[in-house]
Amino acid sequence: MSTPATGHVDVAIVGGGMVGASCALALAGSGRRVALIESVPLESGRQPSFDERTTALGNASRRIFEALGVWPQMQPEAQAITSIHISEAGHFGVARLDASEQGIEAFGYVVPNRTIGTALWRALEQRKDLLLRVPAQVREIRIAPEAVHIALESAACGPETIRAHLVVGADGAQSLVRAASGIEAGTCDYGQVAVVTSVASDQPHRGRAFERFTAAGPIALLPLAHERLAVVWARAPEAAQALLEAGEPEFLRELQQAFGWRAGRFSAPGHRGAYPLALTRAAATVAPRTVLIGNAAQALHPVAGQGFNLGLRDAAMLAELVTGQRGDAGDAALLARFGEVRGGDRAGVTRFTDSLVKLFGDRRPGLALLRNLGLLAFDLSPTAKRELARVSAGFAGPVPRLARGLGLSKP
Ligand SMILES: Cc1cc2nc3c(=O)[nH]c(=O)nc-3n(C[C@H](O)[C@H](O)[C@H](O)COP(=O)(O)OP(=O)(O)OC[C@H]3O[C@@H](n4cnc5c(N)ncnc54)[C@H](O)[C@@H]3O)c2cc1C
């Protein structure tokens, strides 16, 4: 590599989106030298992670953000989910989950991605111990036995090479770090595009979230601050395109018809965005001197609102392991331990999400009846509800210290 070595760090994180920025903040103050490289700045309209979407944060994620000191900046825009209503259009089965029945304040909180980004990046910019490179283009990643060499170019510093003991791939589903490490990834295209927007309603939402499965794809309606509802509507690509192009009255009519009247009469739709849906799964999350977290490791269908929550637990556990050990941050035993402790959560949430998409997408005769009996049985079973609430809140498998409200401990 021809560029001069300008930085020597323990950990270089490539990708400063929702998961990479959280990981950098968790590692700041750990005593480790950390670099964060991001190609698209927060303020850019093209920022792919902190965009118009909203994210349903489980209680574990809220605790992690509290422990990182950024929850107070998010809270004014956070709307608590106090009940969840699951149904299938045209069928009898309905399941309801109520936070008070589970003895919790809320199942989670819906926060605009831009609010999350602003809170994380403002906190990162105050950390003088971080090497921040944004916007920066990664030119090459070379993984050698003793270190990783990342050649990049930024407007602020020009061409340079950062040498790291560990490279963290937090660079999304098309991860460059994953490709450089030789880790294979499999993709299963769901043949759906999520149309994302928000609407107002003539009824107060009272913290209710709805998941409605329809023959044409699932619709999630999430309560937002300021009495709006976030809409995530998965449709076949051509139907999604038609929804994007429809005028406002036509769009509202289609949504109302597909969702029904349970959440009131919809009005005032916001900006509409589109996200093609696929399951992308790396064959492994670790390789020599490399870790993959967030979407770089697994990008999921948004039906259960689990992708970021899972990725944030990846980030919290990685920060815990790297902080808790002296010496080489890319040590093979440390990486093996990461793969081991995150394996169960990753496999469980991926399987759960994928099964939900396939179960409710299966149009074979007789299956609708079984699904609806299942929903009814679930509705009548307090144990099943308690277990689902616990798992989807992010308390399954080894729980990272930050998600238990504890700080990270140095050796
Ligand atoms: C419609 C929709 C709704 C969703 N809702 C929820 C929800 O309610 N709850 C939930 O938990 N999850 C949800 N998710 C999933 C969630 O959005 C993702 O899991 C999350 O964005 C993953 O974050 P990430 O940082 O791993 O990846 P990304 O968000 O893809 O961010 C990757 C970052 O890396 C940067 N980058 C990429 N390549 C490079 C490079 N070469 N060099 C430097 N930087 C690079 C990008 O600019 C970006 O900032 C939803 C997803 C969709 C599509």
Short mmCIF file of C-alpha atoms and ligand atoms in Angstrom, two decimals:
data_model
loop_
_atom_site.label_atom_id
_atom_site.label_comp_id
_atom_site.label_asym_id
_atom_site.label_seq_id
_atom_site.Cartn_x
_atom_site.Cartn_y
_atom_site.Cartn_z
CA MET A 1 0.00 0.00 0.00
CA SER A 2 1.42 3.39 -0.98
CA THR A 3 -0.39 5.69 1.49
CA PRO A 4 1.39 6.63 4.74
CA ALA A 5 0.36 5.01 8.03
CA THR A 6 -1.25 7.85 10.01
CA GLY A 7 -3.12 6.00 12.69
CA HIS A 8 -2.47 2.96 14.79
CA VAL A 9 -5.49 1.79 16.77
CA ASP A 10 -6.72 -1.25 18.64
CA VAL A 11 -10.13 -1.30 16.95
CA ALA A 12 -11.22 0.19 13.61
CA ILE A 13 -14.96 0.21 13.03
CA VAL A 14 -16.03 0.52 9.39
CA GLY A 15 -19.58 1.91 9.21
CA GLY A 16 -20.97 4.55 11.57
CA GLY A 17 -24.66 3.76 11.10
CA MET A 18 -27.00 2.75 13.92
CA VAL A 19 -24.87 -0.22 15.03
CA GLY A 20 -21.33 1.01 14.28
CA ALA A 21 -21.90 4.39 15.97
CA SER A 22 -23.33 2.61 19.04
CA CYS A 23 -20.32 0.27 19.13
CA ALA A 24 -17.87 3.19 18.91
CA LEU A 25 -19.62 4.97 21.77
CA ALA A 26 -19.63 1.82 23.90
CA LEU A 27 -15.87 1.45 23.31
CA ALA A 28 -15.06 5.13 23.94
CA GLY A 29 -13.42 5.49 27.31
CA SER A 30 -12.50 1.78 27.40
CA GLY A 31 -8.81 2.63 27.27
CA ARG A 32 -8.65 1.13 23.77
CA ARG A 33 -7.72 3.31 20.81
CA VAL A 34 -10.72 3.31 18.48
CA ALA A 35 -11.27 4.61 14.94
CA LEU A 36 -14.68 5.02 13.31
CA ILE A 37 -14.86 5.30 9.53
CA GLU A 38 -18.15 6.34 7.90
CA SER A 39 -18.72 7.17 4.26
CA VAL A 40 -21.93 9.28 4.53
CA PRO A 41 -22.24 12.06 7.14
CA LEU A 42 -25.29 12.31 9.39
CA GLU A 43 -26.48 15.58 7.83
CA SER A 44 -26.55 14.11 4.32
CA GLY A 45 -29.97 13.33 2.86
CA ARG A 46 -28.35 10.14 1.53
CA GLN A 47 -27.41 8.74 4.98
CA PRO A 48 -28.74 5.17 4.63
CA SER A 49 -28.99 4.27 8.33
CA PHE A 50 -30.27 7.49 9.93
CA ASP A 51 -33.02 8.19 7.40
CA GLU A 52 -36.78 8.80 7.50
CA ARG A 53 -37.53 5.47 9.20
CA THR A 54 -38.43 4.92 12.82
CA THR A 55 -37.12 2.06 14.96
CA ALA A 56 -38.93 0.09 17.64
CA LEU A 57 -36.36 -0.27 20.42
CA GLY A 58 -36.84 -3.15 22.86
CA ASN A 59 -36.27 -2.62 26.58
CA ALA A 60 -32.74 -4.08 26.35
CA SER A 61 -31.88 -1.47 23.71
CA ARG A 62 -33.28 1.31 25.85
CA ARG A 63 -31.07 0.16 28.74
CA ILE A 64 -28.01 0.09 26.48
CA PHE A 65 -28.71 3.66 25.37
CA GLU A 66 -29.26 4.69 28.99
CA ALA A 67 -25.92 3.14 29.94
CA LEU A 68 -24.26 5.00 27.05
CA GLY A 69 -25.78 8.27 28.27
CA VAL A 70 -27.74 9.02 25.07
CA TRP A 71 -31.27 8.01 26.09
CA PRO A 72 -32.15 11.48 27.53
CA GLN A 73 -31.53 12.98 24.05
CA MET A 74 -33.84 10.38 22.45
CA GLN A 75 -36.59 10.34 25.06
CA PRO A 76 -38.50 13.48 23.95
CA GLU A 77 -39.18 11.80 20.58
CA ALA A 78 -39.67 8.26 21.98
CA GLN A 79 -43.17 6.81 22.10
CA ALA A 80 -43.83 3.87 24.45
CA ILE A 81 -45.55 0.76 23.03
CA THR A 82 -47.97 -0.31 25.74
CA SER A 83 -49.91 -2.94 23.82
CA ILE A 84 -49.50 -5.06 20.70
CA HIS A 85 -52.33 -6.32 18.54
CA ILE A 86 -51.65 -9.14 16.04
CA SER A 87 -54.25 -10.22 13.46
CA GLU A 88 -54.72 -11.67 10.01
CA ALA A 89 -57.00 -9.81 7.59
CA GLY A 90 -60.18 -11.75 6.76
CA HIS A 91 -59.70 -14.33 9.54
CA PHE A 92 -60.86 -14.76 13.11
CA GLY A 93 -57.59 -15.21 15.07
CA VAL A 94 -56.35 -12.26 17.10
CA ALA A 95 -53.63 -12.03 19.75
CA ARG A 96 -53.21 -9.13 22.16
CA LEU A 97 -50.28 -8.40 24.40
CA ASP A 98 -50.55 -5.87 27.14
CA ALA A 99 -47.49 -4.41 28.88
CA SER A 100 -49.30 -4.05 32.21
CA GLU A 101 -50.22 -7.78 32.12
CA GLN A 102 -46.51 -8.57 31.73
CA GLY A 103 -45.67 -6.30 34.65
CA ILE A 104 -43.66 -3.91 32.47
CA GLU A 105 -44.08 -0.25 31.64
CA ALA A 106 -43.77 -0.77 27.87
CA PHE A 107 -42.76 -3.42 25.31
CA GLY A 108 -40.43 -0.90 23.76
CA TYR A 109 -40.15 2.62 22.38
CA VAL A 110 -40.49 3.90 18.83
CA VAL A 111 -37.84 6.50 17.99
CA PRO A 112 -37.09 8.24 14.64
CA ASN A 113 -33.78 7.00 13.19
CA ARG A 114 -32.63 10.61 12.78
CA THR A 115 -33.11 11.21 16.51
CA ILE A 116 -31.03 8.11 17.27
CA GLY A 117 -28.33 9.28 14.84
CA THR A 118 -28.20 12.79 16.25
CA ALA A 119 -27.89 11.53 19.83
CA LEU A 120 -25.14 9.03 18.95
CA TRP A 121 -23.10 11.32 16.72
CA ARG A 122 -23.28 14.35 19.05
CA ALA A 123 -21.92 12.10 21.81
CA LEU A 124 -19.21 10.69 19.52
CA GLU A 125 -18.07 14.15 18.44
CA GLN A 126 -17.43 15.06 22.08
CA ARG A 127 -15.08 12.10 22.56
CA LYS A 128 -11.59 13.41 21.97
CA ASP A 129 -10.17 9.89 22.34
CA LEU A 130 -11.84 8.62 19.12
CA LEU A 131 -10.33 8.84 15.66
CA LEU A 132 -13.36 9.88 13.56
CA ARG A 133 -13.17 9.77 9.78
CA VAL A 134 -16.37 11.00 8.16
CA PRO A 135 -17.01 11.31 5.28
CA ALA A 136 -14.30 8.86 4.26
CA GLN A 137 -14.00 6.33 1.45
CA VAL A 138 -12.34 3.02 2.23
CA ARG A 139 -10.07 2.12 -0.69
CA GLU A 140 -8.67 -1.19 0.51
CA ILE A 141 -8.76 -3.51 3.51
CA ARG A 142 -5.83 -5.89 3.89
CA ILE A 143 -6.00 -8.41 6.70
CA ALA A 144 -2.54 -9.69 7.70
CA PRO A 145 -1.70 -12.06 10.58
CA GLU A 146 -0.37 -9.24 12.83
CA ALA A 147 -2.75 -6.35 11.90
CA VAL A 148 -5.40 -5.03 9.53
CA HIS A 149 -4.42 -2.21 7.16
CA ILE A 150 -7.26 0.05 6.01
CA ALA A 151 -6.45 2.48 3.21
CA LEU A 152 -8.93 5.34 3.08
CA GLU A 153 -9.39 8.85 1.87
CA SER A 154 -11.25 11.64 3.61
CA ALA A 155 -11.77 15.30 2.81
CA ALA A 156 -10.26 16.27 6.18
CA CYS A 157 -7.11 14.08 6.14
CA GLY A 158 -6.60 13.03 2.50
CA PRO A 159 -5.24 9.55 1.78
CA GLU A 160 -4.02 7.56 4.80
CA THR A 161 -3.71 4.05 6.14
CA ILE A 162 -5.08 3.06 9.53
CA ARG A 163 -3.51 0.02 11.14
CA ALA A 164 -5.74 -1.85 13.59
CA HIS A 165 -5.54 -5.03 15.65
CA LEU A 166 -9.22 -5.65 14.99
CA VAL A 167 -11.52 -4.49 12.19
CA VAL A 168 -15.25 -4.37 12.95
CA GLY A 169 -17.56 -4.66 9.96
CA ALA A 170 -20.58 -2.48 10.79
CA ASP A 171 -20.95 -1.46 7.17
CA GLY A 172 -24.37 -2.92 6.43
CA ALA A 173 -25.74 -5.75 4.31
CA GLN A 174 -23.28 -5.17 1.41
CA SER A 175 -20.32 -5.20 3.81
CA LEU A 176 -16.89 -4.48 2.35
CA VAL A 177 -15.25 -5.80 5.52
CA ARG A 178 -17.12 -9.08 5.12
CA ALA A 179 -15.86 -9.38 1.52
CA ALA A 180 -12.27 -8.52 2.55
CA SER A 181 -12.32 -11.15 5.28
CA GLY A 182 -13.49 -13.86 2.89
CA ILE A 183 -16.61 -14.60 4.97
CA GLU A 184 -19.35 -15.84 2.65
CA ALA A 185 -22.92 -14.52 2.89
CA GLY A 186 -26.18 -16.07 1.70
CA THR A 187 -29.15 -13.99 0.60
CA CYS A 188 -32.78 -15.02 0.43
CA ASP A 189 -34.90 -12.47 -1.43
CA TYR A 190 -38.39 -12.28 0.09
CA GLY A 191 -39.80 -10.81 -3.13
CA GLN A 192 -41.22 -7.92 -1.10
CA VAL A 193 -40.51 -4.21 -0.78
CA ALA A 194 -41.35 -2.34 2.44
CA VAL A 195 -43.19 0.92 1.83
CA VAL A 196 -42.45 3.13 4.83
CA THR A 197 -44.32 6.28 5.81
CA SER A 198 -46.31 7.81 8.66
CA VAL A 199 -49.94 8.88 8.95
CA ALA A 200 -52.22 10.74 11.35
CA SER A 201 -55.45 9.23 12.65
CA ASP A 202 -58.73 10.60 14.02
CA GLN A 203 -58.25 8.31 17.08
CA PRO A 204 -55.49 8.66 19.69
CA HIS A 205 -53.15 5.63 19.40
CA ARG A 206 -52.85 5.12 23.18
CA GLY A 207 -49.49 3.42 22.70
CA ARG A 208 -50.98 0.58 20.64
CA ALA A 209 -48.83 -1.18 17.99
CA PHE A 210 -50.48 -3.33 15.32
CA GLU A 211 -49.13 -6.15 13.19
CA ARG A 212 -51.67 -7.09 10.54
CA PHE A 213 -50.93 -9.94 8.16
CA THR A 214 -52.72 -9.63 4.82
CA ALA A 215 -52.66 -11.86 1.73
CA ALA A 216 -50.54 -9.16 0.04
CA GLY A 217 -47.97 -8.82 2.88
CA PRO A 218 -47.75 -7.67 6.52
CA ILE A 219 -48.56 -4.13 7.69
CA ALA A 220 -47.01 -2.83 10.91
CA LEU A 221 -48.47 0.30 12.48
CA LEU A 222 -46.42 1.75 15.31
CA PRO A 223 -47.34 4.60 17.65
CA LEU A 224 -45.17 7.72 17.32
CA ALA A 225 -44.74 10.81 19.45
CA HIS A 226 -47.00 13.74 18.45
CA GLU A 227 -49.94 11.38 17.74
CA ARG A 228 -48.73 9.95 14.47
CA LEU A 229 -48.42 6.32 13.34
CA ALA A 230 -45.43 4.81 11.55
CA VAL A 231 -46.40 2.50 8.69
CA VAL A 232 -44.21 -0.35 7.42
CA TRP A 233 -46.11 -2.08 4.64
CA ALA A 234 -44.49 -5.02 2.80
CA ARG A 235 -45.83 -5.61 -0.73
CA ALA A 236 -44.74 -7.32 -3.94
CA PRO A 237 -42.35 -5.00 -5.87
CA GLU A 238 -44.89 -3.87 -8.53
CA ALA A 239 -47.59 -3.19 -5.92
CA ALA A 240 -45.07 -1.29 -3.78
CA GLN A 241 -44.10 0.83 -6.79
CA ALA A 242 -47.76 1.65 -7.40
CA LEU A 243 -48.14 2.71 -3.75
CA LEU A 244 -45.09 4.96 -4.04
CA GLU A 245 -46.50 6.62 -7.14
CA ALA A 246 -50.11 6.92 -5.88
CA GLY A 247 -51.53 10.33 -4.99
CA GLU A 248 -52.20 10.92 -1.27
CA PRO A 249 -55.97 10.21 -1.38
CA GLU A 250 -55.39 6.98 -3.31
CA PHE A 251 -52.60 5.88 -0.98
CA LEU A 252 -54.75 6.51 2.09
CA ARG A 253 -57.67 4.63 0.55
CA GLU A 254 -55.46 1.58 -0.19
CA LEU A 255 -53.95 1.61 3.29
CA GLN A 256 -57.31 1.95 4.99
CA GLN A 257 -58.73 -0.87 2.92
CA ALA A 258 -55.80 -3.20 3.64
CA PHE A 259 -55.50 -2.38 7.35
CA GLY A 260 -59.13 -1.77 8.32
CA TRP A 261 -60.51 0.72 10.83
CA ARG A 262 -59.08 -0.59 14.12
CA ALA A 263 -56.68 2.36 14.41
CA GLY A 264 -59.15 4.98 13.15
CA ARG A 265 -59.39 6.99 9.92
CA PHE A 266 -55.97 7.74 8.43
CA SER A 267 -54.95 11.13 7.05
CA ALA A 268 -51.91 13.35 6.30
CA PRO A 269 -49.42 10.75 5.00
CA GLY A 270 -45.76 11.68 5.30
CA HIS A 271 -42.86 11.05 2.92
CA ARG A 272 -42.91 7.53 1.40
CA GLY A 273 -39.72 5.44 1.17
CA ALA A 274 -39.04 1.96 -0.20
CA TYR A 275 -36.78 -0.84 1.10
CA PRO A 276 -36.36 -4.13 -0.81
CA LEU A 277 -36.55 -6.99 1.72
CA ALA A 278 -34.15 -9.91 1.91
CA LEU A 279 -32.50 -12.03 4.55
CA THR A 280 -28.72 -11.66 4.22
CA ARG A 281 -26.76 -13.84 6.59
CA ALA A 282 -23.00 -14.11 6.92
CA ALA A 283 -21.76 -17.71 7.21
CA ALA A 284 -19.74 -16.63 10.29
CA THR A 285 -19.44 -13.49 12.38
CA VAL A 286 -15.71 -13.77 13.03
CA ALA A 287 -12.58 -14.40 10.96
CA PRO A 288 -8.92 -13.60 11.72
CA ARG A 289 -8.79 -10.03 13.15
CA THR A 290 -12.37 -9.43 11.94
CA VAL A 291 -15.81 -9.21 13.55
CA LEU A 292 -19.11 -8.55 11.79
CA ILE A 293 -21.95 -6.85 13.69
CA GLY A 294 -25.42 -5.57 12.80
CA ASN A 295 -26.58 -5.84 9.21
CA ALA A 296 -23.09 -6.85 8.06
CA ALA A 297 -23.63 -10.07 10.03
CA GLN A 298 -27.39 -10.46 9.49
CA ALA A 299 -29.92 -8.23 7.76
CA LEU A 300 -33.48 -9.29 8.62
CA HIS A 301 -37.03 -8.63 7.42
CA PRO A 302 -38.48 -5.79 9.56
CA VAL A 303 -41.70 -7.72 10.34
CA ALA A 304 -40.82 -8.27 13.99
CA GLY A 305 -38.74 -5.07 14.46
CA GLN A 306 -35.68 -7.05 15.60
CA GLY A 307 -32.79 -6.20 13.24
CA PHE A 308 -31.35 -3.19 15.02
CA ASN A 309 -32.10 -4.54 18.48
CA LEU A 310 -30.10 -7.66 17.64
CA GLY A 311 -27.27 -5.60 16.12
CA LEU A 312 -27.11 -3.35 19.17
CA ARG A 313 -26.64 -6.41 21.38
CA ASP A 314 -23.80 -7.49 19.03
CA ALA A 315 -22.20 -4.07 19.57
CA ALA A 316 -22.69 -4.13 23.35
CA MET A 317 -21.24 -7.62 23.74
CA LEU A 318 -18.25 -6.85 21.51
CA ALA A 319 -17.50 -3.70 23.52
CA GLU A 320 -17.77 -5.71 26.74
CA LEU A 321 -15.31 -8.39 25.58
CA VAL A 322 -12.80 -5.93 24.10
CA THR A 323 -12.94 -3.70 27.20
CA GLY A 324 -12.63 -6.63 29.59
CA GLN A 325 -9.35 -7.91 28.21
CA ARG A 326 -5.81 -6.50 28.06
CA GLY A 327 -3.50 -6.89 25.07
CA ASP A 328 -4.39 -7.74 21.50
CA ALA A 329 -7.98 -6.64 20.70
CA GLY A 330 -7.98 -9.00 17.71
CA ASP A 331 -6.94 -12.00 19.77
CA ALA A 332 -8.37 -15.21 18.24
CA ALA A 333 -9.72 -16.46 21.59
CA LEU A 334 -11.61 -13.20 22.16
CA LEU A 335 -13.16 -13.44 18.69
CA ALA A 336 -14.10 -17.08 19.20
CA ARG A 337 -15.77 -16.12 22.47
CA PHE A 338 -17.76 -13.37 20.70
CA GLY A 339 -18.98 -15.87 18.07
CA GLU A 340 -19.95 -18.29 20.82
CA VAL A 341 -21.86 -15.89 23.13
CA ARG A 342 -23.74 -14.17 20.32
CA GLY A 343 -24.55 -17.36 18.37
CA GLY A 344 -27.77 -18.31 20.19
CA ASP A 345 -29.37 -14.84 20.12
CA ARG A 346 -28.44 -14.40 16.46
CA ALA A 347 -29.76 -17.81 15.36
CA GLY A 348 -32.93 -17.51 17.48
CA VAL A 349 -33.97 -14.03 16.33
CA THR A 350 -33.10 -14.77 12.68
CA ARG A 351 -35.12 -17.99 12.73
CA PHE A 352 -38.06 -16.36 14.53
CA THR A 353 -38.24 -13.46 12.04
CA ASP A 354 -37.80 -15.63 8.95
CA SER A 355 -40.42 -18.14 10.16
CA LEU A 356 -42.93 -15.36 10.81
CA VAL A 357 -42.54 -14.04 7.23
CA LYS A 358 -42.87 -17.54 5.77
CA LEU A 359 -45.70 -18.69 8.03
CA PHE A 360 -47.94 -15.72 7.25
CA GLY A 361 -46.84 -15.60 3.60
CA ASP A 362 -47.84 -19.22 2.99
CA ARG A 363 -51.10 -19.26 1.02
CA ARG A 364 -51.61 -23.06 0.97
CA PRO A 365 -55.21 -24.08 1.74
CA GLY A 366 -55.83 -24.92 5.38
CA LEU A 367 -52.83 -22.98 6.66
CA ALA A 368 -54.83 -19.82 7.40
CA LEU A 369 -57.04 -21.88 9.73
CA LEU A 370 -54.01 -23.34 11.55
CA ARG A 371 -52.37 -19.90 11.86
CA ASN A 372 -55.52 -18.41 13.32
CA LEU A 373 -55.98 -21.27 15.77
CA GLY A 374 -52.35 -20.66 16.73
CA LEU A 375 -53.03 -16.95 17.29
CA LEU A 376 -56.06 -17.81 19.44
CA ALA A 377 -54.08 -20.38 21.44
CA PHE A 378 -51.32 -17.81 21.92
CA ASP A 379 -53.88 -15.22 23.03
CA LEU A 380 -55.12 -17.61 25.72
CA SER A 381 -51.66 -18.60 26.99
CA PRO A 382 -50.06 -16.23 29.53
CA THR A 383 -46.85 -18.33 29.50
CA ALA A 384 -46.44 -18.04 25.71
CA LYS A 385 -47.04 -14.28 25.92
CA ARG A 386 -44.55 -13.85 28.74
CA GLU A 387 -41.91 -15.80 26.80
CA LEU A 388 -42.49 -13.86 23.56
CA ALA A 389 -42.36 -10.54 25.41
CA ARG A 390 -39.08 -11.56 27.09
CA VAL A 391 -37.41 -12.79 23.88
CA SER A 392 -38.50 -9.86 21.72
CA ALA A 393 -37.42 -7.41 24.41
CA GLY A 394 -33.90 -8.77 24.02
CA PHE A 395 -33.41 -10.74 27.18
CA ALA A 396 -32.80 -14.17 25.64
CA GLY A 397 -29.32 -15.73 25.84
CA PRO A 398 -26.32 -14.16 27.56
CA VAL A 399 -27.33 -10.54 28.17
CA PRO A 400 -24.62 -7.91 27.63
CA ARG A 401 -23.70 -5.92 30.77
CA LEU A 402 -24.84 -2.65 29.16
CA ALA A 403 -28.30 -4.18 28.58
CA ARG A 404 -28.46 -4.95 32.30
CA GLY A 405 -27.75 -1.28 33.05
CA LEU A 406 -24.16 -2.05 34.14
CA GLY A 407 -21.01 -0.28 33.01
CA LEU A 408 -18.18 -2.10 31.22
CA SER A 409 -15.40 -3.30 33.47
CA LYS A 410 -11.74 -3.03 32.61
CA PRO A 411 -9.39 -5.87 33.64
C1 LIG B 1 -38.23 -0.65 6.76
C2 LIG B 1 -37.38 -1.10 7.91
C3 LIG B 1 -37.83 -0.96 9.21
C4 LIG B 1 -37.05 -1.41 10.28
N1 LIG B 1 -37.52 -1.30 11.55
C5 LIG B 1 -36.81 -1.80 12.57
C6 LIG B 1 -37.30 -1.75 13.91
O1 LIG B 1 -38.37 -1.24 14.17
N2 LIG B 1 -36.54 -2.28 14.91
C7 LIG B 1 -35.33 -2.87 14.66
O2 LIG B 1 -34.68 -3.35 15.58
N3 LIG B 1 -34.83 -2.90 13.40
C8 LIG B 1 -35.54 -2.40 12.35
N4 LIG B 1 -35.03 -2.44 11.09
C9 LIG B 1 -33.67 -2.97 10.87
C10 LIG B 1 -32.62 -1.88 11.08
O3 LIG B 1 -32.89 -0.77 10.29
C11 LIG B 1 -31.23 -2.42 10.76
O4 LIG B 1 -31.03 -3.58 11.49
C12 LIG B 1 -30.16 -1.39 11.11
O5 LIG B 1 -30.24 -0.30 10.24
C13 LIG B 1 -28.77 -2.01 11.01
O6 LIG B 1 -27.83 -1.01 11.27
P1 LIG B 1 -26.32 -1.17 10.79
O7 LIG B 1 -25.61 -0.01 11.37
O8 LIG B 1 -25.84 -2.54 11.09
O9 LIG B 1 -26.38 -1.11 9.20
P2 LIG B 1 -26.83 0.10 8.26
O10 LIG B 1 -28.02 0.76 8.82
O11 LIG B 1 -26.92 -0.48 6.88
O12 LIG B 1 -25.62 1.12 8.32
C14 LIG B 1 -24.39 0.85 7.71
C15 LIG B 1 -23.54 2.09 7.76
O13 LIG B 1 -22.27 1.79 7.19
C16 LIG B 1 -21.91 2.81 6.26
N5 LIG B 1 -21.03 2.19 5.26
C17 LIG B 1 -21.35 1.26 4.35
N6 LIG B 1 -20.26 0.93 3.63
C18 LIG B 1 -19.23 1.67 4.10
C19 LIG B 1 -17.85 1.78 3.76
N7 LIG B 1 -17.30 1.04 2.78
N8 LIG B 1 -17.08 2.64 4.47
C20 LIG B 1 -17.61 3.40 5.48
N9 LIG B 1 -18.91 3.33 5.83
C21 LIG B 1 -19.71 2.47 5.16
C22 LIG B 1 -23.23 3.32 5.71
O14 LIG B 1 -23.11 4.63 5.18
C23 LIG B 1 -24.11 3.27 6.97
O15 LIG B 1 -24.01 4.45 7.71
C24 LIG B 1 -35.79 -2.01 10.00
C25 LIG B 1 -35.32 -2.14 8.69
C26 LIG B 1 -36.12 -1.70 7.64
C27 LIG B 1 -35.60 -1.88 6.24
#
